[in-house]
């Protein structure tokens, strides 16, 4: 069964460093998302991506964040200068064109900023 | 504004007993509702969804949920709980307002504990 894959599973970085979280969505999906979850708490929407551009971003998604789909398969989230409060589990998700379909999630990347 | 509420942070039941995890929602238009489960240190797994049709929907691992339009609820249920059902459960609604977005709006999650 197709699945969304995320790498790495765990990333430890020093405050102020740049990190890139990688995702490979399911190949025929059209909508892509990043969500984050701090310490097993609420899942928060970060950004949605459709037709090669951001369709919506939350207040969390400030200038330190960016997303790219550089090669038609990978979908990356970049944090330019990490802060301690960026420590969280980051989930990538994708859905196909049908609005009645559930979102498919990757296993997540646990980002720890020290 | 669209929102999802899970009024209980924690639900505890004995193994073999029925369980209910509550969810209410507020949306404009027809709701697309979802339940996801998260086991410790794992990702989000889809359980079931309501889009249209029968109010009682069945999903994975013996779970079901009842859509109640008048009460704007979508409670998750299981007739007989297992210890292995212990996890964090999230209710979510799809944002149907934004054009090409379809993001999920999440409840705060309910931690389910099933005691042997």
JSON list of C-alpha atoms in Angstrom, two decimals:
[
{"chain": "A", "resi": 1, "resn": "UNK", "atom": "CA", "xyz": [0.00, 0.00, 0.00]},
{"chain": "A", "resi": 2, "resn": "UNK", "atom": "CA", "xyz": [1.40, 3.44, -0.87]},
{"chain": "A", "resi": 3, "resn": "UNK", "atom": "CA", "xyz": [2.56, 5.49, 2.06]},
{"chain": "A", "resi": 4, "resn": "UNK", "atom": "CA", "xyz": [3.99, 8.86, 2.93]},
{"chain": "A", "resi": 5, "resn": "UNK", "atom": "CA", "xyz": [7.60, 8.61, 4.03]},
{"chain": "A", "resi": 6, "resn": "UNK", "atom": "CA", "xyz": [9.51, 11.11, 6.13]},
{"chain": "A", "resi": 7, "resn": "UNK", "atom": "CA", "xyz": [13.19, 11.45, 6.85]},
{"chain": "A", "resi": 8, "resn": "UNK", "atom": "CA", "xyz": [14.90, 11.65, 9.20]},
{"chain": "A", "resi": 9, "resn": "UNK", "atom": "CA", "xyz": [12.85, 10.06, 11.95]},
{"chain": "A", "resi": 10, "resn": "UNK", "atom": "CA", "xyz": [14.74, 12.08, 14.55]},
{"chain": "A", "resi": 11, "resn": "UNK", "atom": "CA", "xyz": [16.79, 15.23, 14.13]},
{"chain": "A", "resi": 12, "resn": "UNK", "atom": "CA", "xyz": [18.76, 16.96, 16.85]},
{"chain": "A", "resi": 13, "resn": "UNK", "atom": "CA", "xyz": [20.06, 20.41, 16.05]},
{"chain": "A", "resi": 14, "resn": "UNK", "atom": "CA", "xyz": [21.57, 23.36, 17.83]},
{"chain": "A", "resi": 15, "resn": "UNK", "atom": "CA", "xyz": [19.58, 26.54, 18.25]},
{"chain": "A", "resi": 16, "resn": "UNK", "atom": "CA", "xyz": [20.13, 28.87, 15.32]},
{"chain": "A", "resi": 17, "resn": "UNK", "atom": "CA", "xyz": [20.96, 26.12, 12.87]},
{"chain": "A", "resi": 18, "resn": "UNK", "atom": "CA", "xyz": [19.02, 25.39, 9.71]},
{"chain": "A", "resi": 19, "resn": "UNK", "atom": "CA", "xyz": [17.16, 22.12, 9.34]},
{"chain": "A", "resi": 20, "resn": "UNK", "atom": "CA", "xyz": [15.43, 20.52, 6.39]},
{"chain": "A", "resi": 21, "resn": "UNK", "atom": "CA", "xyz": [12.74, 17.94, 6.99]},
{"chain": "A", "resi": 22, "resn": "UNK", "atom": "CA", "xyz": [12.00, 15.71, 4.05]},
{"chain": "A", "resi": 23, "resn": "UNK", "atom": "CA", "xyz": [8.83, 14.03, 2.90]},
{"chain": "A", "resi": 24, "resn": "UNK", "atom": "CA", "xyz": [7.91, 11.87, -0.05]},
{"chain": "A", "resi": 25, "resn": "UNK", "atom": "CA", "xyz": [4.12, 12.06, -0.50]},
{"chain": "A", "resi": 26, "resn": "UNK", "atom": "CA", "xyz": [2.12, 9.41, -2.29]},
{"chain": "A", "resi": 27, "resn": "UNK", "atom": "CA", "xyz": [2.87, 9.78, -5.97]},
{"chain": "A", "resi": 28, "resn": "UNK", "atom": "CA", "xyz": [-0.55, 10.66, -7.40]},
{"chain": "A", "resi": 29, "resn": "UNK", "atom": "CA", "xyz": [-1.57, 13.00, -4.61]},
{"chain": "A", "resi": 30, "resn": "UNK", "atom": "CA", "xyz": [-2.05, 16.68, -5.27]},
{"chain": "A", "resi": 31, "resn": "UNK", "atom": "CA", "xyz": [-2.40, 18.36, -1.86]},
{"chain": "A", "resi": 32, "resn": "UNK", "atom": "CA", "xyz": [0.47, 18.44, 0.59]},
{"chain": "A", "resi": 33, "resn": "UNK", "atom": "CA", "xyz": [0.67, 19.58, 4.19]},
{"chain": "A", "resi": 34, "resn": "UNK", "atom": "CA", "xyz": [2.95, 20.05, 7.12]},
{"chain": "A", "resi": 35, "resn": "UNK", "atom": "CA", "xyz": [1.56, 19.80, 10.64]},
{"chain": "A", "resi": 36, "resn": "UNK", "atom": "CA", "xyz": [3.37, 19.84, 13.92]},
{"chain": "A", "resi": 37, "resn": "UNK", "atom": "CA", "xyz": [2.68, 18.41, 17.35]},
{"chain": "A", "resi": 38, "resn": "UNK", "atom": "CA", "xyz": [4.44, 19.57, 20.48]},
{"chain": "A", "resi": 39, "resn": "UNK", "atom": "CA", "xyz": [5.01, 16.84, 23.10]},
{"chain": "A", "resi": 40, "resn": "UNK", "atom": "CA", "xyz": [1.96, 14.70, 22.29]},
{"chain": "A", "resi": 41, "resn": "UNK", "atom": "CA", "xyz": [-0.35, 17.68, 22.43]},
{"chain": "A", "resi": 42, "resn": "UNK", "atom": "CA", "xyz": [-2.61, 19.24, 19.84]},
{"chain": "A", "resi": 43, "resn": "UNK", "atom": "CA", "xyz": [-1.81, 18.80, 16.17]},
{"chain": "A", "resi": 44, "resn": "UNK", "atom": "CA", "xyz": [-1.26, 22.23, 14.58]},
{"chain": "A", "resi": 45, "resn": "UNK", "atom": "CA", "xyz": [-1.53, 23.11, 10.92]},
{"chain": "A", "resi": 46, "resn": "UNK", "atom": "CA", "xyz": [1.54, 24.78, 9.46]},
{"chain": "A", "resi": 47, "resn": "UNK", "atom": "CA", "xyz": [1.11, 25.02, 5.71]},
{"chain": "A", "resi": 48, "resn": "UNK", "atom": "CA", "xyz": [-0.71, 23.58, 2.73]},
{"chain": "A", "resi": 49, "resn": "UNK", "atom": "CA", "xyz": [0.72, 23.29, -0.76]},
{"chain": "A", "resi": 50, "resn": "UNK", "atom": "CA", "xyz": [-1.15, 22.81, -4.00]},
{"chain": "A", "resi": 51, "resn": "UNK", "atom": "CA", "xyz": [-0.28, 23.30, -7.65]},
{"chain": "A", "resi": 52, "resn": "UNK", "atom": "CA", "xyz": [3.31, 24.15, -6.75]},
{"chain": "A", "resi": 53, "resn": "UNK", "atom": "CA", "xyz": [2.49, 26.96, -4.40]},
{"chain": "A", "resi": 54, "resn": "UNK", "atom": "CA", "xyz": [1.45, 27.60, -0.83]},
{"chain": "A", "resi": 55, "resn": "UNK", "atom": "CA", "xyz": [-2.34, 27.70, -0.59]},
{"chain": "A", "resi": 56, "resn": "UNK", "atom": "CA", "xyz": [-2.50, 28.59, 3.08]},
{"chain": "A", "resi": 57, "resn": "UNK", "atom": "CA", "xyz": [-0.14, 29.05, 6.00]},
{"chain": "A", "resi": 58, "resn": "UNK", "atom": "CA", "xyz": [-0.78, 29.46, 9.69]},
{"chain": "A", "resi": 59, "resn": "UNK", "atom": "CA", "xyz": [0.55, 32.11, 12.05]},
{"chain": "A", "resi": 60, "resn": "UNK", "atom": "CA", "xyz": [3.20, 29.63, 13.14]},
{"chain": "A", "resi": 61, "resn": "UNK", "atom": "CA", "xyz": [4.61, 29.53, 9.61]},
{"chain": "A", "resi": 62, "resn": "UNK", "atom": "CA", "xyz": [6.61, 32.72, 9.77]},
{"chain": "A", "resi": 63, "resn": "UNK", "atom": "CA", "xyz": [9.58, 33.89, 7.70]},
{"chain": "A", "resi": 64, "resn": "UNK", "atom": "CA", "xyz": [11.79, 31.26, 9.29]},
{"chain": "A", "resi": 65, "resn": "UNK", "atom": "CA", "xyz": [9.82, 28.51, 7.57]},
{"chain": "A", "resi": 66, "resn": "UNK", "atom": "CA", "xyz": [9.71, 27.60, 3.91]},
{"chain": "A", "resi": 67, "resn": "UNK", "atom": "CA", "xyz": [8.50, 24.69, 1.82]},
{"chain": "A", "resi": 68, "resn": "UNK", "atom": "CA", "xyz": [9.58, 23.37, -1.52]},
{"chain": "A", "resi": 69, "resn": "UNK", "atom": "CA", "xyz": [8.70, 20.62, -3.91]},
{"chain": "A", "resi": 70, "resn": "UNK", "atom": "CA", "xyz": [11.92, 20.70, -5.87]},
{"chain": "A", "resi": 71, "resn": "UNK", "atom": "CA", "xyz": [11.66, 17.63, -8.07]},
{"chain": "A", "resi": 72, "resn": "UNK", "atom": "CA", "xyz": [8.02, 16.64, -8.24]},
{"chain": "A", "resi": 73, "resn": "UNK", "atom": "CA", "xyz": [8.37, 13.95, -5.60]},
{"chain": "A", "resi": 74, "resn": "UNK", "atom": "CA", "xyz": [10.02, 15.34, -2.49]},
{"chain": "A", "resi": 75, "resn": "UNK", "atom": "CA", "xyz": [8.27, 17.90, -0.30]},
{"chain": "A", "resi": 76, "resn": "UNK", "atom": "CA", "xyz": [10.55, 19.66, 2.15]},
{"chain": "A", "resi": 77, "resn": "UNK", "atom": "CA", "xyz": [10.10, 21.91, 5.15]},
{"chain": "A", "resi": 78, "resn": "UNK", "atom": "CA", "xyz": [13.00, 24.19, 5.98]},
{"chain": "A", "resi": 79, "resn": "UNK", "atom": "CA", "xyz": [13.49, 26.05, 9.22]},
{"chain": "A", "resi": 80, "resn": "UNK", "atom": "CA", "xyz": [16.20, 28.63, 8.68]},
{"chain": "A", "resi": 81, "resn": "UNK", "atom": "CA", "xyz": [17.21, 29.44, 12.23]},
{"chain": "A", "resi": 82, "resn": "UNK", "atom": "CA", "xyz": [15.78, 27.01, 14.73]},
{"chain": "A", "resi": 83, "resn": "UNK", "atom": "CA", "xyz": [14.53, 28.06, 18.14]},
{"chain": "A", "resi": 84, "resn": "UNK", "atom": "CA", "xyz": [14.02, 25.94, 21.22]},
{"chain": "A", "resi": 85, "resn": "UNK", "atom": "CA", "xyz": [10.26, 26.21, 20.78]},
{"chain": "A", "resi": 86, "resn": "UNK", "atom": "CA", "xyz": [10.52, 24.59, 17.34]},
{"chain": "A", "resi": 87, "resn": "UNK", "atom": "CA", "xyz": [11.12, 21.29, 19.11]},
{"chain": "A", "resi": 88, "resn": "UNK", "atom": "CA", "xyz": [8.17, 19.14, 18.08]},
{"chain": "A", "resi": 89, "resn": "UNK", "atom": "CA", "xyz": [7.04, 16.23, 15.98]},
{"chain": "A", "resi": 90, "resn": "UNK", "atom": "CA", "xyz": [6.54, 17.34, 12.38]},
{"chain": "A", "resi": 91, "resn": "UNK", "atom": "CA", "xyz": [4.10, 15.43, 10.21]},
{"chain": "A", "resi": 92, "resn": "UNK", "atom": "CA", "xyz": [3.80, 15.52, 6.47]},
{"chain": "A", "resi": 93, "resn": "UNK", "atom": "CA", "xyz": [0.48, 14.58, 4.88]},
{"chain": "A", "resi": 94, "resn": "UNK", "atom": "CA", "xyz": [-0.98, 14.33, 1.42]},
{"chain": "A", "resi": 95, "resn": "UNK", "atom": "CA", "xyz": [-4.36, 13.74, -0.18]},
{"chain": "A", "resi": 96, "resn": "UNK", "atom": "CA", "xyz": [-5.45, 13.01, -3.74]},
{"chain": "A", "resi": 97, "resn": "UNK", "atom": "CA", "xyz": [-7.81, 15.13, -5.74]},
{"chain": "A", "resi": 98, "resn": "UNK", "atom": "CA", "xyz": [-10.97, 13.75, -4.16]},
{"chain": "A", "resi": 99, "resn": "UNK", "atom": "CA", "xyz": [-12.26, 15.93, -1.33]},
{"chain": "A", "resi": 100, "resn": "UNK", "atom": "CA", "xyz": [-13.87, 13.00, 0.46]},
{"chain": "A", "resi": 101, "resn": "UNK", "atom": "CA", "xyz": [-10.59, 11.20, 1.02]},
{"chain": "A", "resi": 102, "resn": "UNK", "atom": "CA", "xyz": [-8.72, 11.09, 4.28]},
{"chain": "A", "resi": 103, "resn": "UNK", "atom": "CA", "xyz": [-5.27, 12.60, 4.64]},
{"chain": "A", "resi": 104, "resn": "UNK", "atom": "CA", "xyz": [-2.38, 10.16, 4.60]},
{"chain": "A", "resi": 105, "resn": "UNK", "atom": "CA", "xyz": [0.30, 10.91, 7.18]},
{"chain": "A", "resi": 106, "resn": "UNK", "atom": "CA", "xyz": [3.94, 10.07, 7.41]},
{"chain": "A", "resi": 107, "resn": "UNK", "atom": "CA", "xyz": [5.42, 8.67, 10.60]},
{"chain": "A", "resi": 108, "resn": "UNK", "atom": "CA", "xyz": [6.79, 12.07, 11.53]},
{"chain": "A", "resi": 109, "resn": "UNK", "atom": "CA", "xyz": [10.16, 13.64, 12.24]},
{"chain": "A", "resi": 110, "resn": "UNK", "atom": "CA", "xyz": [10.96, 14.38, 15.84]},
{"chain": "A", "resi": 111, "resn": "UNK", "atom": "CA", "xyz": [12.92, 17.63, 15.89]},
{"chain": "A", "resi": 112, "resn": "UNK", "atom": "CA", "xyz": [14.86, 18.44, 19.03]},
{"chain": "A", "resi": 113, "resn": "UNK", "atom": "CA", "xyz": [16.48, 21.86, 19.27]},
{"chain": "A", "resi": 114, "resn": "UNK", "atom": "CA", "xyz": [19.14, 22.14, 21.96]},
{"chain": "B", "resi": 1, "resn": "UNK", "atom": "CA", "xyz": [-15.00, 29.88, 12.49]},
{"chain": "B", "resi": 2, "resn": "UNK", "atom": "CA", "xyz": [-14.69, 26.15, 12.07]},
{"chain": "B", "resi": 3, "resn": "UNK", "atom": "CA", "xyz": [-13.63, 24.23, 15.14]},
{"chain": "B", "resi": 4, "resn": "UNK", "atom": "CA", "xyz": [-13.54, 20.84, 16.79]},
{"chain": "B", "resi": 5, "resn": "UNK", "atom": "CA", "xyz": [-13.94, 20.16, 20.49]},
{"chain": "B", "resi": 6, "resn": "UNK", "atom": "CA", "xyz": [-12.97, 17.05, 22.42]},
{"chain": "B", "resi": 7, "resn": "UNK", "atom": "CA", "xyz": [-14.30, 17.79, 25.88]},
{"chain": "B", "resi": 8, "resn": "UNK", "atom": "CA", "xyz": [-12.39, 15.05, 27.68]},
{"chain": "B", "resi": 9, "resn": "UNK", "atom": "CA", "xyz": [-8.62, 15.08, 28.06]},
{"chain": "B", "resi": 10, "resn": "UNK", "atom": "CA", "xyz": [-8.63, 11.55, 29.43]},
{"chain": "B", "resi": 11, "resn": "UNK", "atom": "CA", "xyz": [-11.00, 8.61, 29.25]},
{"chain": "B", "resi": 12, "resn": "UNK", "atom": "CA", "xyz": [-10.42, 5.43, 31.23]},
{"chain": "B", "resi": 13, "resn": "UNK", "atom": "CA", "xyz": [-12.34, 2.21, 30.77]},
{"chain": "B", "resi": 14, "resn": "UNK", "atom": "CA", "xyz": [-11.94, -1.38, 31.82]},
{"chain": "B", "resi": 15, "resn": "UNK", "atom": "CA", "xyz": [-11.03, -3.96, 29.21]},
{"chain": "B", "resi": 16, "resn": "UNK", "atom": "CA", "xyz": [-14.14, -5.53, 27.74]},
{"chain": "B", "resi": 17, "resn": "UNK", "atom": "CA", "xyz": [-16.33, -2.53, 28.50]},
{"chain": "B", "resi": 18, "resn": "UNK", "atom": "CA", "xyz": [-17.71, -0.23, 25.82]},
{"chain": "B", "resi": 19, "resn": "UNK", "atom": "CA", "xyz": [-15.87, 3.01, 25.20]},
{"chain": "B", "resi": 20, "resn": "UNK", "atom": "CA", "xyz": [-16.90, 6.40, 23.90]},
{"chain": "B", "resi": 21, "resn": "UNK", "atom": "CA", "xyz": [-14.63, 9.28, 22.98]},
{"chain": "B", "resi": 22, "resn": "UNK", "atom": "CA", "xyz": [-16.57, 12.46, 22.41]},
{"chain": "B", "resi": 23, "resn": "UNK", "atom": "CA", "xyz": [-16.23, 15.02, 19.64]},
{"chain": "B", "resi": 24, "resn": "UNK", "atom": "CA", "xyz": [-18.33, 18.00, 18.67]},
{"chain": "B", "resi": 25, "resn": "UNK", "atom": "CA", "xyz": [-17.76, 20.30, 15.75]},
{"chain": "B", "resi": 26, "resn": "UNK", "atom": "CA", "xyz": [-18.67, 23.65, 14.32]},
{"chain": "B", "resi": 27, "resn": "UNK", "atom": "CA", "xyz": [-18.51, 24.10, 10.57]},
{"chain": "B", "resi": 28, "resn": "UNK", "atom": "CA", "xyz": [-20.21, 26.00, 7.82]},
{"chain": "B", "resi": 29, "resn": "UNK", "atom": "CA", "xyz": [-21.65, 23.73, 5.22]},
{"chain": "B", "resi": 30, "resn": "UNK", "atom": "CA", "xyz": [-21.52, 19.95, 5.21]},
{"chain": "B", "resi": 31, "resn": "UNK", "atom": "CA", "xyz": [-18.95, 18.50, 7.57]},
{"chain": "B", "resi": 32, "resn": "UNK", "atom": "CA", "xyz": [-16.26, 16.06, 6.55]},
{"chain": "B", "resi": 33, "resn": "UNK", "atom": "CA", "xyz": [-15.26, 14.40, 9.82]},
{"chain": "B", "resi": 34, "resn": "UNK", "atom": "CA", "xyz": [-12.35, 12.14, 10.68]},
{"chain": "B", "resi": 35, "resn": "UNK", "atom": "CA", "xyz": [-10.90, 10.19, 13.58]},
{"chain": "B", "resi": 36, "resn": "UNK", "atom": "CA", "xyz": [-7.20, 9.48, 13.86]},
{"chain": "B", "resi": 37, "resn": "UNK", "atom": "CA", "xyz": [-5.31, 7.49, 16.47]},
{"chain": "B", "resi": 38, "resn": "UNK", "atom": "CA", "xyz": [-1.77, 8.01, 17.68]},
{"chain": "B", "resi": 39, "resn": "UNK", "atom": "CA", "xyz": [0.06, 5.27, 19.56]},
{"chain": "B", "resi": 40, "resn": "UNK", "atom": "CA", "xyz": [3.03, 6.29, 21.73]},
{"chain": "B", "resi": 41, "resn": "UNK", "atom": "CA", "xyz": [5.92, 7.63, 19.67]},
{"chain": "B", "resi": 42, "resn": "UNK", "atom": "CA", "xyz": [4.11, 6.90, 16.45]},
{"chain": "B", "resi": 43, "resn": "UNK", "atom": "CA", "xyz": [2.44, 8.78, 13.63]},
{"chain": "B", "resi": 44, "resn": "UNK", "atom": "CA", "xyz": [-1.21, 9.54, 13.00]},
{"chain": "B", "resi": 45, "resn": "UNK", "atom": "CA", "xyz": [-3.25, 6.61, 11.77]},
{"chain": "B", "resi": 46, "resn": "UNK", "atom": "CA", "xyz": [-6.59, 7.05, 10.07]},
{"chain": "B", "resi": 47, "resn": "UNK", "atom": "CA", "xyz": [-9.47, 5.25, 11.79]},
{"chain": "B", "resi": 48, "resn": "UNK", "atom": "CA", "xyz": [-12.65, 6.30, 10.04]},
{"chain": "B", "resi": 49, "resn": "UNK", "atom": "CA", "xyz": [-14.48, 9.15, 8.37]},
{"chain": "B", "resi": 50, "resn": "UNK", "atom": "CA", "xyz": [-17.93, 10.55, 7.76]},
{"chain": "B", "resi": 51, "resn": "UNK", "atom": "CA", "xyz": [-18.56, 12.22, 4.43]},
{"chain": "B", "resi": 52, "resn": "UNK", "atom": "CA", "xyz": [-22.19, 11.48, 3.65]},
{"chain": "B", "resi": 53, "resn": "UNK", "atom": "CA", "xyz": [-24.70, 8.67, 3.91]},
{"chain": "B", "resi": 54, "resn": "UNK", "atom": "CA", "xyz": [-25.29, 6.45, 6.94]},
{"chain": "B", "resi": 55, "resn": "UNK", "atom": "CA", "xyz": [-24.82, 8.19, 10.25]},
{"chain": "B", "resi": 56, "resn": "UNK", "atom": "CA", "xyz": [-23.01, 5.19, 11.72]},
{"chain": "B", "resi": 57, "resn": "UNK", "atom": "CA", "xyz": [-19.65, 4.64, 10.12]},
{"chain": "B", "resi": 58, "resn": "UNK", "atom": "CA", "xyz": [-17.36, 1.72, 10.78]},
{"chain": "B", "resi": 59, "resn": "UNK", "atom": "CA", "xyz": [-13.61, 1.86, 10.72]},
{"chain": "B", "resi": 60, "resn": "UNK", "atom": "CA", "xyz": [-10.43, 0.07, 11.62]},
{"chain": "B", "resi": 61, "resn": "UNK", "atom": "CA", "xyz": [-9.85, -2.11, 14.70]},
{"chain": "B", "resi": 62, "resn": "UNK", "atom": "CA", "xyz": [-13.56, -2.44, 15.47]},
{"chain": "B", "resi": 63, "resn": "UNK", "atom": "CA", "xyz": [-14.13, 1.26, 15.99]},
{"chain": "B", "resi": 64, "resn": "UNK", "atom": "CA", "xyz": [-17.24, 3.06, 14.83]},
{"chain": "B", "resi": 65, "resn": "UNK", "atom": "CA", "xyz": [-18.55, 6.58, 15.06]},
{"chain": "B", "resi": 66, "resn": "UNK", "atom": "CA", "xyz": [-21.98, 8.10, 15.00]},
{"chain": "B", "resi": 67, "resn": "UNK", "atom": "CA", "xyz": [-22.64, 11.32, 13.17]},
{"chain": "B", "resi": 68, "resn": "UNK", "atom": "CA", "xyz": [-25.39, 13.37, 14.77]},
{"chain": "B", "resi": 69, "resn": "UNK", "atom": "CA", "xyz": [-26.22, 16.49, 12.80]},
{"chain": "B", "resi": 70, "resn": "UNK", "atom": "CA", "xyz": [-28.65, 17.99, 15.30]},
{"chain": "B", "resi": 71, "resn": "UNK", "atom": "CA", "xyz": [-26.12, 17.69, 18.12]},
{"chain": "B", "resi": 72, "resn": "UNK", "atom": "CA", "xyz": [-23.15, 18.44, 15.84]},
{"chain": "B", "resi": 73, "resn": "UNK", "atom": "CA", "xyz": [-21.35, 15.46, 17.28]},
{"chain": "B", "resi": 74, "resn": "UNK", "atom": "CA", "xyz": [-19.21, 12.65, 15.95]},
{"chain": "B", "resi": 75, "resn": "UNK", "atom": "CA", "xyz": [-18.47, 10.40, 18.91]},
{"chain": "B", "resi": 76, "resn": "UNK", "atom": "CA", "xyz": [-16.08, 7.49, 18.54]},
{"chain": "B", "resi": 77, "resn": "UNK", "atom": "CA", "xyz": [-17.22, 4.18, 19.98]},
{"chain": "B", "resi": 78, "resn": "UNK", "atom": "CA", "xyz": [-16.19, 0.60, 20.43]},
{"chain": "B", "resi": 79, "resn": "UNK", "atom": "CA", "xyz": [-18.37, -2.09, 21.96]},
{"chain": "B", "resi": 80, "resn": "UNK", "atom": "CA", "xyz": [-15.56, -3.88, 23.82]},
{"chain": "B", "resi": 81, "resn": "UNK", "atom": "CA", "xyz": [-12.30, -2.11, 24.63]},
{"chain": "B", "resi": 82, "resn": "UNK", "atom": "CA", "xyz": [-8.89, -3.77, 24.48]},
{"chain": "B", "resi": 83, "resn": "UNK", "atom": "CA", "xyz": [-5.78, -2.81, 26.41]},
{"chain": "B", "resi": 84, "resn": "UNK", "atom": "CA", "xyz": [-4.10, -2.29, 23.06]},
{"chain": "B", "resi": 85, "resn": "UNK", "atom": "CA", "xyz": [-6.61, 0.48, 22.28]},
{"chain": "B", "resi": 86, "resn": "UNK", "atom": "CA", "xyz": [-4.82, 2.70, 24.78]},
{"chain": "B", "resi": 87, "resn": "UNK", "atom": "CA", "xyz": [-3.65, 5.67, 22.72]},
{"chain": "B", "resi": 88, "resn": "UNK", "atom": "CA", "xyz": [-4.30, 9.31, 21.88]},
{"chain": "B", "resi": 89, "resn": "UNK", "atom": "CA", "xyz": [-7.37, 9.89, 19.73]},
{"chain": "B", "resi": 90, "resn": "UNK", "atom": "CA", "xyz": [-7.91, 12.95, 17.57]},
{"chain": "B", "resi": 91, "resn": "UNK", "atom": "CA", "xyz": [-11.10, 14.16, 15.95]},
{"chain": "B", "resi": 92, "resn": "UNK", "atom": "CA", "xyz": [-10.70, 16.42, 12.91]},
{"chain": "B", "resi": 93, "resn": "UNK", "atom": "CA", "xyz": [-12.86, 18.25, 10.42]},
{"chain": "B", "resi": 94, "resn": "UNK", "atom": "CA", "xyz": [-11.89, 19.22, 6.93]},
{"chain": "B", "resi": 95, "resn": "UNK", "atom": "CA", "xyz": [-11.88, 22.92, 6.17]},
{"chain": "B", "resi": 96, "resn": "UNK", "atom": "CA", "xyz": [-14.39, 23.23, 3.35]},
{"chain": "B", "resi": 97, "resn": "UNK", "atom": "CA", "xyz": [-14.29, 26.99, 3.20]},
{"chain": "B", "resi": 98, "resn": "UNK", "atom": "CA", "xyz": [-10.93, 27.60, 1.60]},
{"chain": "B", "resi": 99, "resn": "UNK", "atom": "CA", "xyz": [-10.71, 26.83, -2.09]},
{"chain": "B", "resi": 100, "resn": "UNK", "atom": "CA", "xyz": [-7.63, 24.75, -2.68]},
{"chain": "B", "resi": 101, "resn": "UNK", "atom": "CA", "xyz": [-6.70, 23.99, 0.86]},
{"chain": "B", "resi": 102, "resn": "UNK", "atom": "CA", "xyz": [-8.61, 21.14, 2.47]},
{"chain": "B", "resi": 103, "resn": "UNK", "atom": "CA", "xyz": [-6.54, 21.33, 5.63]},
{"chain": "B", "resi": 104, "resn": "UNK", "atom": "CA", "xyz": [-7.69, 19.51, 8.74]},
{"chain": "B", "resi": 105, "resn": "UNK", "atom": "CA", "xyz": [-8.84, 21.35, 11.84]},
{"chain": "B", "resi": 106, "resn": "UNK", "atom": "CA", "xyz": [-8.03, 19.29, 14.90]},
{"chain": "B", "resi": 107, "resn": "UNK", "atom": "CA", "xyz": [-9.43, 18.69, 18.32]},
{"chain": "B", "resi": 108, "resn": "UNK", "atom": "CA", "xyz": [-7.06, 18.71, 21.28]},
{"chain": "B", "resi": 109, "resn": "UNK", "atom": "CA", "xyz": [-7.01, 14.96, 21.52]},
{"chain": "B", "resi": 110, "resn": "UNK", "atom": "CA", "xyz": [-8.29, 12.51, 24.11]},
{"chain": "B", "resi": 111, "resn": "UNK", "atom": "CA", "xyz": [-6.01, 10.06, 25.85]},
{"chain": "B", "resi": 112, "resn": "UNK", "atom": "CA", "xyz": [-7.72, 6.70, 26.16]},
{"chain": "B", "resi": 113, "resn": "UNK", "atom": "CA", "xyz": [-6.56, 4.32, 28.85]},
{"chain": "B", "resi": 114, "resn": "UNK", "atom": "CA", "xyz": [-7.89, 0.77, 28.92]},
{"chain": "B", "resi": 115, "resn": "UNK", "atom": "CA", "xyz": [-7.23, -1.09, 32.16]},
{"chain": "B", "resi": 116, "resn": "UNK", "atom": "CA", "xyz": [-6.81, -4.87, 32.20]}
]
